[in-house]
Amino acid sequence: MLRVLFGGSPAASAKALELILRDSAMSESVPSEQYKIVGILTNPPSAKGRHKELIPTEVEQYARIWNEARGDDIQIFSPEHVKEEARNQIEQVHPDIFVCFAYGHILGPKFFSLFKFGGINLHPSLLPKYRGATPVNAAILNQDKATGLSLQKMALGMDEGDVLFQQKITLTGTETAETLLNHSALHGAIAITSLLRTIAKTQQLPPAVKQEGTATYCTIIKKEDGKIDWSKSAEEIDAQIRAYTPWPQCYTSANGQQLKILKAGAATKIAIQDNTVPKNTSAVPGTVLDYNKQRGILIQTGNGVLIVTELQWQAKKAMDYKSFMNGSRNFIGSVLE
C-alpha cells in the first residue's frame, strides 16, 4: 500500500482532499493500485471573527469530518513551522509520498528525505508560467485566454520541479479566482488520484520532463491591490474584480465612503444583445452614468463602460444593484474615486 501525506490548507485544497480520500477508499478494492492517506499537513488554526476564535483550516475541518464519518484515524499535523519536532511526528505515520496543494510553506531537504517517492505538488498554471503563490489570480488579471494545471515533482526552488502532468484550461472571461481555483482543485485531484494509483502499482514515479519556456512569476496580493483605478479600461477593471474575488475584493470611494464593487462586466460583452447600453461615453472616468433596470449600474471608465451588478457599502451587507439603487437615489451623476 502506498502511504500518502497530504498537505494543504484553504477551501479549494479541502475540495481536492475530499476527492482523493473518496478515491483512496475505492482503491482498496484494487490491491495493485491501493493507496491510503495516512496524514494531513496543514496550517495551524487562525483567529477569526469578532471574538478572534481559533478556527482550523478547511483541510483540517474536512479531515476531522472524514475521520468521524468513516472511523478512520488520519493523523493531522498543524505546526507553525515544519521543524525537527514536526518532522519526527510525521515520520511516525511512515509516509511514502507527499502530495501538496496550496499548503503555503517552504519545505526543505530534511522534510523531503522522509518520503521514498519525494513530493508532488499541484500547481494551477501551465508551468513555468506563473510560478509563485497567486497563479490563478494572475491568469485572470492578465485576461489570458487559457491557463492550466501542472503536477510537478517538488524541488527546493519555487515551482522549479520537473513536470509529471499538465492539463490546459480554456478561460471564458467570466471566471473569478474562487471558481477557477475550485475548478483546478477538482481536475487536479482527478490527476493526482490517477498518479497515486500508478505509483502504487508500479512502485515508481512515472517519467517527468523539464519545464520548457521562459519562467514568469506572480506577485503576492495585498489588500490595497483591490483599489479601482477608473482610468483603466472596463475590461481591465472587470478582470481585476474577478481576480480579487473572494479576496481582497475591489473597492472605490463614493462621497468619501468606501464602496466595494463585487460583481461587474464590461458593456462591450453585452453590446450584441442590448444596444441600449452605451459602450463608451465622453464622461470623466468614474462617473456613474445611469441605472439600467435590466443590466445594472453603468459607470464610465478610461475606456468603455462598466456594468456593476453587486455592491457593498463599508460595514454593510452586499446588495444587488436594484436593492442598492433603492437606497442610493442620488448615486447617478456622482464620480467615484
Short mmCIF file of C-alpha atoms in Angstrom, two decimals:
data_model
loop_
_atom_site.label_atom_id
_atom_site.label_comp_id
_atom_site.label_asym_id
_atom_site.label_seq_id
_atom_site.Cartn_x
_atom_site.Cartn_y
_atom_site.Cartn_z
CA MET A 1 0.00 0.00 0.00
CA LEU A 2 1.22 3.48 -0.92
CA ARG A 3 1.07 5.68 2.20
CA VAL A 4 0.35 9.35 1.44
CA LEU A 5 0.80 12.55 3.44
CA PHE A 6 -1.47 15.29 2.05
CA GLY A 7 -0.54 18.96 2.51
CA GLY A 8 -2.96 21.85 2.08
CA SER A 9 -4.96 24.49 3.92
CA PRO A 10 -7.70 26.52 2.11
CA ALA A 11 -11.17 25.54 0.93
CA ALA A 12 -10.04 24.59 -2.59
CA SER A 13 -7.44 22.26 -1.09
CA ALA A 14 -10.16 20.67 1.05
CA LYS A 15 -12.19 20.01 -2.12
CA ALA A 16 -9.19 18.23 -3.63
CA LEU A 17 -8.66 16.26 -0.42
CA GLU A 18 -12.28 15.11 -0.44
CA LEU A 19 -12.00 13.65 -3.93
CA ILE A 20 -8.65 11.99 -3.17
CA LEU A 21 -9.97 10.45 0.05
CA ARG A 22 -13.03 9.07 -1.71
CA ASP A 23 -10.87 7.55 -4.43
CA SER A 24 -8.45 6.12 -1.84
CA ALA A 25 -11.36 4.27 -0.25
CA MET A 26 -12.29 2.88 -3.67
CA SER A 27 -8.69 1.85 -4.35
CA GLU A 28 -8.95 -0.72 -1.53
CA SER A 29 -10.81 -3.00 -3.95
CA VAL A 30 -7.86 -2.95 -6.36
CA PRO A 31 -4.85 -4.19 -4.34
CA SER A 32 -2.32 -3.40 -7.07
CA GLU A 33 -3.45 0.25 -7.11
CA GLN A 34 -4.08 0.70 -3.40
CA TYR A 35 -3.10 3.90 -1.63
CA LYS A 36 -4.13 5.50 1.64
CA ILE A 37 -3.99 8.99 3.14
CA VAL A 38 -2.23 8.42 6.46
CA GLY A 39 -1.64 12.04 7.47
CA ILE A 40 -2.63 15.63 6.83
CA LEU A 41 -0.21 18.56 6.99
CA THR A 42 -1.93 21.91 7.28
CA ASN A 43 -1.57 25.38 8.77
CA PRO A 44 -2.35 25.91 12.46
CA PRO A 45 -5.76 27.31 13.47
CA SER A 46 -6.08 31.06 12.94
CA ALA A 47 -8.00 33.70 14.86
CA LYS A 48 -11.14 34.78 13.00
CA GLY A 49 -14.27 36.78 13.64
CA ARG A 50 -15.11 39.45 16.17
CA HIS A 51 -14.14 37.26 19.10
CA LYS A 52 -10.90 36.03 17.48
CA GLU A 53 -11.86 32.41 17.90
CA LEU A 54 -9.22 29.93 16.73
CA ILE A 55 -10.61 28.19 13.64
CA PRO A 56 -8.88 25.19 12.00
CA THR A 57 -8.15 25.30 8.28
CA GLU A 58 -10.77 23.96 5.89
CA VAL A 59 -8.49 20.99 5.20
CA GLU A 60 -8.30 20.10 8.89
CA GLN A 61 -12.04 20.53 9.27
CA TYR A 62 -12.73 18.14 6.38
CA ALA A 63 -10.19 15.59 7.64
CA ARG A 64 -11.93 15.54 11.02
CA ILE A 65 -15.32 15.07 9.36
CA TRP A 66 -13.90 12.16 7.34
CA ASN A 67 -12.35 10.54 10.42
CA GLU A 68 -15.60 10.78 12.34
CA ALA A 69 -17.79 9.54 9.50
CA ARG A 70 -15.51 6.68 8.44
CA GLY A 71 -13.99 5.73 11.78
CA ASP A 72 -10.54 6.43 10.32
CA ASP A 73 -7.58 7.76 12.24
CA ILE A 74 -5.85 10.03 9.75
CA GLN A 75 -3.25 11.95 11.73
CA ILE A 76 -3.47 15.75 11.47
CA PHE A 77 -0.31 17.83 11.78
CA SER A 78 -0.67 21.61 12.05
CA PRO A 79 2.71 23.02 13.13
CA GLU A 80 3.61 26.69 12.82
CA HIS A 81 6.83 25.61 11.12
CA VAL A 82 7.91 22.18 9.89
CA LYS A 83 10.97 21.78 12.09
CA GLU A 84 12.54 18.73 13.75
CA GLU A 85 9.70 18.05 16.18
CA ALA A 86 7.10 18.17 13.41
CA ARG A 87 9.25 16.02 11.10
CA ASN A 88 9.63 13.39 13.84
CA GLN A 89 5.87 13.29 14.33
CA ILE A 90 5.24 12.95 10.60
CA GLU A 91 7.82 10.17 10.36
CA GLN A 92 5.74 8.10 12.80
CA VAL A 93 2.98 7.57 10.19
CA HIS A 94 5.57 6.20 7.73
CA PRO A 95 4.53 8.13 4.60
CA ASP A 96 5.89 7.09 1.20
CA ILE A 97 4.96 10.25 -0.70
CA PHE A 98 3.91 13.84 -0.01
CA VAL A 99 1.09 15.33 -2.12
CA CYS A 100 0.58 19.07 -1.81
CA PHE A 101 -1.93 21.65 -2.97
CA ALA A 102 -1.86 25.17 -1.50
CA TYR A 103 -0.09 24.33 1.74
CA GLY A 104 1.75 27.65 1.74
CA HIS A 105 5.10 26.82 3.38
CA ILE A 106 8.61 26.40 2.06
CA LEU A 107 9.87 22.89 2.80
CA GLY A 108 13.48 21.79 2.97
CA PRO A 109 15.59 18.71 2.15
CA LYS A 110 15.23 17.20 5.63
CA PHE A 111 11.47 17.15 5.15
CA PHE A 112 11.62 15.55 1.70
CA SER A 113 14.04 12.89 2.97
CA LEU A 114 11.08 11.41 4.89
CA PHE A 115 9.48 10.16 1.67
CA LYS A 116 10.52 7.27 -0.56
CA PHE A 117 8.99 8.97 -3.61
CA GLY A 118 9.55 12.59 -2.61
CA GLY A 119 6.84 15.22 -3.03
CA ILE A 120 4.26 16.03 -5.72
CA ASN A 121 2.72 19.49 -5.98
CA LEU A 122 -0.47 20.51 -7.78
CA HIS A 123 0.13 23.98 -9.23
CA PRO A 124 -2.76 25.76 -11.03
CA SER A 125 -0.86 27.08 -14.04
CA LEU A 126 0.99 25.72 -17.05
CA LEU A 127 4.48 25.85 -15.58
CA PRO A 128 6.87 27.55 -15.97
CA LYS A 129 4.29 30.33 -16.41
CA TYR A 130 3.13 31.93 -13.17
CA ARG A 131 5.41 30.34 -10.64
CA GLY A 132 4.53 31.52 -7.15
CA ALA A 133 1.55 31.81 -4.83
CA THR A 134 -1.11 33.52 -6.98
CA PRO A 135 -1.17 31.92 -10.47
CA VAL A 136 -4.97 31.79 -10.70
CA ASN A 137 -5.32 35.48 -9.90
CA ALA A 138 -2.56 36.35 -12.37
CA ALA A 139 -4.21 34.46 -15.25
CA ILE A 140 -7.50 36.31 -14.71
CA LEU A 141 -5.87 39.69 -14.11
CA ASN A 142 -3.89 39.39 -17.34
CA GLN A 143 -7.04 38.34 -19.25
CA ASP A 144 -5.41 35.15 -20.50
CA LYS A 145 -7.43 33.05 -22.93
CA ALA A 146 -6.22 29.84 -21.30
CA THR A 147 -4.40 28.59 -18.24
CA GLY A 148 -3.99 25.10 -16.82
CA LEU A 149 -2.66 22.91 -14.06
CA SER A 150 0.58 21.05 -13.52
CA LEU A 151 1.65 18.15 -11.35
CA GLN A 152 5.31 18.68 -10.60
CA LYS A 153 7.96 16.91 -8.59
CA MET A 154 8.65 19.20 -5.66
CA ALA A 155 12.07 20.85 -5.74
CA LEU A 156 13.87 23.22 -3.40
CA GLY A 157 13.45 26.11 -5.84
CA MET A 158 9.99 27.68 -6.04
CA ASP A 159 7.90 25.70 -8.56
CA GLU A 160 11.04 24.59 -10.41
CA GLY A 161 10.37 20.84 -10.30
CA ASP A 162 10.08 18.58 -13.33
CA VAL A 163 6.54 18.14 -14.68
CA LEU A 164 4.66 14.84 -14.44
CA PHE A 165 1.36 16.01 -15.93
CA GLN A 166 -0.22 19.12 -17.43
CA GLN A 167 -3.75 19.98 -18.49
CA LYS A 168 -4.91 23.08 -20.35
CA ILE A 169 -7.99 25.01 -19.15
CA THR A 170 -9.76 27.34 -21.58
CA LEU A 171 -10.97 30.56 -19.96
CA THR A 172 -14.28 32.22 -20.82
CA GLY A 173 -13.55 35.64 -19.29
CA THR A 174 -16.20 35.13 -16.58
CA GLU A 175 -14.15 33.17 -14.04
CA THR A 176 -13.39 34.50 -10.58
CA ALA A 177 -10.32 33.44 -8.64
CA GLU A 178 -12.58 31.34 -6.45
CA THR A 179 -14.34 29.47 -9.26
CA LEU A 180 -11.14 28.89 -11.24
CA LEU A 181 -9.26 27.64 -8.18
CA ASN A 182 -12.10 25.23 -7.38
CA HIS A 183 -12.10 24.03 -10.99
CA SER A 184 -8.34 23.46 -10.80
CA ALA A 185 -8.76 21.62 -7.49
CA LEU A 186 -11.32 19.23 -8.96
CA HIS A 187 -9.42 18.41 -12.14
CA GLY A 188 -6.08 18.41 -10.33
CA ALA A 189 -7.37 15.96 -7.74
CA ILE A 190 -8.51 13.62 -10.52
CA ALA A 191 -5.00 13.74 -11.97
CA ILE A 192 -3.50 13.10 -8.52
CA THR A 193 -5.64 10.01 -7.93
CA SER A 194 -4.55 8.59 -11.28
CA LEU A 195 -0.91 9.31 -10.47
CA LEU A 196 -1.13 7.74 -7.00
CA ARG A 197 -2.71 4.59 -8.39
CA THR A 198 0.09 4.34 -10.96
CA ILE A 199 2.80 4.77 -8.32
CA ALA A 200 1.11 2.23 -6.05
CA LYS A 201 1.00 -0.30 -8.90
CA THR A 202 4.49 0.26 -10.35
CA GLN A 203 6.28 1.34 -7.17
CA GLN A 204 7.98 4.13 -9.06
CA LEU A 205 7.29 7.65 -10.28
CA PRO A 206 6.36 7.96 -13.96
CA PRO A 207 8.79 9.87 -16.20
CA ALA A 208 8.91 13.64 -15.68
CA VAL A 209 10.03 16.32 -18.12
CA LYS A 210 11.91 19.55 -17.61
CA GLN A 211 9.84 22.71 -17.69
CA GLU A 212 10.02 24.34 -21.10
CA GLY A 213 9.84 28.04 -21.89
CA THR A 214 10.60 31.25 -20.06
CA ALA A 215 9.66 31.27 -16.40
CA THR A 216 7.36 34.04 -15.19
CA TYR A 217 6.41 34.81 -11.62
CA CYS A 218 3.25 36.10 -9.96
CA THR A 219 3.29 38.52 -7.06
CA ILE A 220 1.86 38.36 -3.57
CA ILE A 221 -1.53 40.10 -3.43
CA LYS A 222 -2.03 42.94 -0.96
CA LYS A 223 -5.29 44.41 0.29
CA GLU A 224 -4.58 47.74 -1.40
CA ASP A 225 -4.34 46.00 -4.77
CA GLY A 226 -8.14 45.97 -4.72
CA LYS A 227 -8.44 49.75 -5.17
CA ILE A 228 -10.01 50.53 -8.53
CA ASP A 229 -8.31 52.97 -10.87
CA TRP A 230 -11.17 54.25 -13.04
CA SER A 231 -8.75 55.49 -15.70
CA LYS A 232 -8.19 51.86 -16.68
CA SER A 233 -10.43 50.20 -19.25
CA ALA A 234 -13.69 48.45 -18.40
CA GLU A 235 -12.13 45.11 -19.41
CA GLU A 236 -9.18 45.66 -17.07
CA ILE A 237 -11.41 46.61 -14.13
CA ASP A 238 -13.71 43.66 -14.80
CA ALA A 239 -10.68 41.34 -14.73
CA GLN A 240 -9.43 42.98 -11.52
CA ILE A 241 -12.77 42.41 -9.78
CA ARG A 242 -12.85 38.75 -10.83
CA ALA A 243 -9.19 38.18 -9.97
CA TYR A 244 -9.69 39.56 -6.46
CA THR A 245 -12.85 37.58 -5.64
CA PRO A 246 -13.16 36.50 -2.87
CA TRP A 247 -10.07 38.38 -1.57
CA PRO A 248 -9.09 41.18 -1.23
CA GLN A 249 -12.15 42.39 -3.19
CA CYS A 250 -12.22 45.62 -5.19
CA TYR A 251 -13.24 48.97 -3.79
CA THR A 252 -13.63 52.62 -4.63
CA SER A 253 -14.72 55.78 -2.83
CA ALA A 254 -18.16 57.40 -3.20
CA ASN A 255 -18.56 60.76 -1.47
CA GLY A 256 -15.80 59.86 0.96
CA GLN A 257 -17.25 56.46 1.86
CA GLN A 258 -15.71 53.16 0.83
CA LEU A 259 -17.79 51.16 -1.64
CA LYS A 260 -16.93 47.62 -2.74
CA ILE A 261 -17.67 46.60 -6.32
CA LEU A 262 -18.28 42.86 -6.06
CA LYS A 263 -19.64 41.89 -9.48
CA ALA A 264 -19.48 43.67 -12.81
CA GLY A 265 -18.82 43.27 -16.51
CA ALA A 266 -17.69 45.35 -19.47
CA ALA A 267 -20.53 46.74 -21.60
CA THR A 268 -18.83 45.53 -24.77
CA LYS A 269 -19.60 41.95 -23.71
CA ILE A 270 -23.35 42.54 -23.98
CA ALA A 271 -23.39 45.09 -26.80
CA ILE A 272 -24.63 42.50 -29.31
CA GLN A 273 -27.54 41.60 -27.03
CA ASP A 274 -28.51 45.08 -25.86
CA ASN A 275 -27.72 48.17 -27.93
CA THR A 276 -29.40 50.44 -25.35
CA VAL A 277 -26.30 50.16 -23.15
CA PRO A 278 -23.55 52.60 -24.23
CA LYS A 279 -20.18 51.04 -24.87
CA ASN A 280 -18.36 54.30 -24.16
CA THR A 281 -19.03 57.98 -23.42
CA SER A 282 -17.01 61.18 -23.06
CA ALA A 283 -17.74 61.41 -19.31
CA VAL A 284 -14.96 61.61 -16.72
CA PRO A 285 -13.74 58.13 -15.69
CA GLY A 286 -15.55 57.05 -12.54
CA THR A 287 -18.78 58.87 -13.42
CA VAL A 288 -21.94 56.95 -12.55
CA LEU A 289 -23.79 57.33 -15.85
CA ASP A 290 -27.12 55.64 -15.40
CA TYR A 291 -29.12 52.80 -13.91
CA ASN A 292 -30.36 50.17 -16.34
CA LYS A 293 -33.01 48.05 -14.60
CA GLN A 294 -32.27 45.04 -16.82
CA ARG A 295 -28.47 45.26 -16.72
CA GLY A 296 -27.05 47.17 -13.77
CA ILE A 297 -25.37 50.44 -12.82
CA LEU A 298 -23.35 51.99 -15.66
CA ILE A 299 -20.00 53.56 -14.78
CA GLN A 300 -17.65 55.23 -17.24
CA THR A 301 -14.04 54.05 -17.20
CA GLY A 302 -10.94 55.23 -19.03
CA ASN A 303 -12.11 53.18 -22.00
CA GLY A 304 -15.58 51.66 -22.04
CA VAL A 305 -18.49 51.36 -19.64
CA LEU A 306 -18.52 49.02 -16.66
CA ILE A 307 -21.87 47.46 -15.71
CA VAL A 308 -21.98 46.86 -11.96
CA THR A 309 -24.42 44.30 -10.58
CA GLU A 310 -23.40 43.81 -6.93
CA LEU A 311 -22.07 46.38 -4.46
CA GLN A 312 -21.42 46.79 -0.75
CA TRP A 313 -21.07 49.88 1.41
CA GLN A 314 -18.44 49.64 4.14
CA ALA A 315 -19.75 47.75 7.20
CA LYS A 316 -23.00 46.93 5.35
CA LYS A 317 -24.30 43.81 3.64
CA ALA A 318 -23.70 43.13 -0.04
CA MET A 319 -26.62 44.11 -2.30
CA ASP A 320 -27.71 43.52 -5.85
CA TYR A 321 -27.81 46.66 -7.97
CA LYS A 322 -31.58 47.08 -7.73
CA SER A 323 -31.59 46.98 -3.93
CA PHE A 324 -28.59 49.28 -3.85
CA MET A 325 -30.28 51.89 -6.02
CA ASN A 326 -33.42 51.83 -3.88
CA GLY A 327 -31.38 53.31 -1.06
CA SER A 328 -29.00 55.46 -3.12
CA ARG A 329 -31.22 57.78 -5.14
CA ASN A 330 -28.50 60.44 -5.60
CA PHE A 331 -25.91 57.95 -6.81
CA ILE A 332 -26.39 58.71 -10.51
CA GLY A 333 -24.08 61.51 -11.59
CA SER A 334 -21.57 61.08 -8.77
CA VAL A 335 -17.90 60.49 -9.58
CA LEU A 336 -16.20 57.53 -7.91
CA GLU A 337 -12.58 57.89 -6.88
#
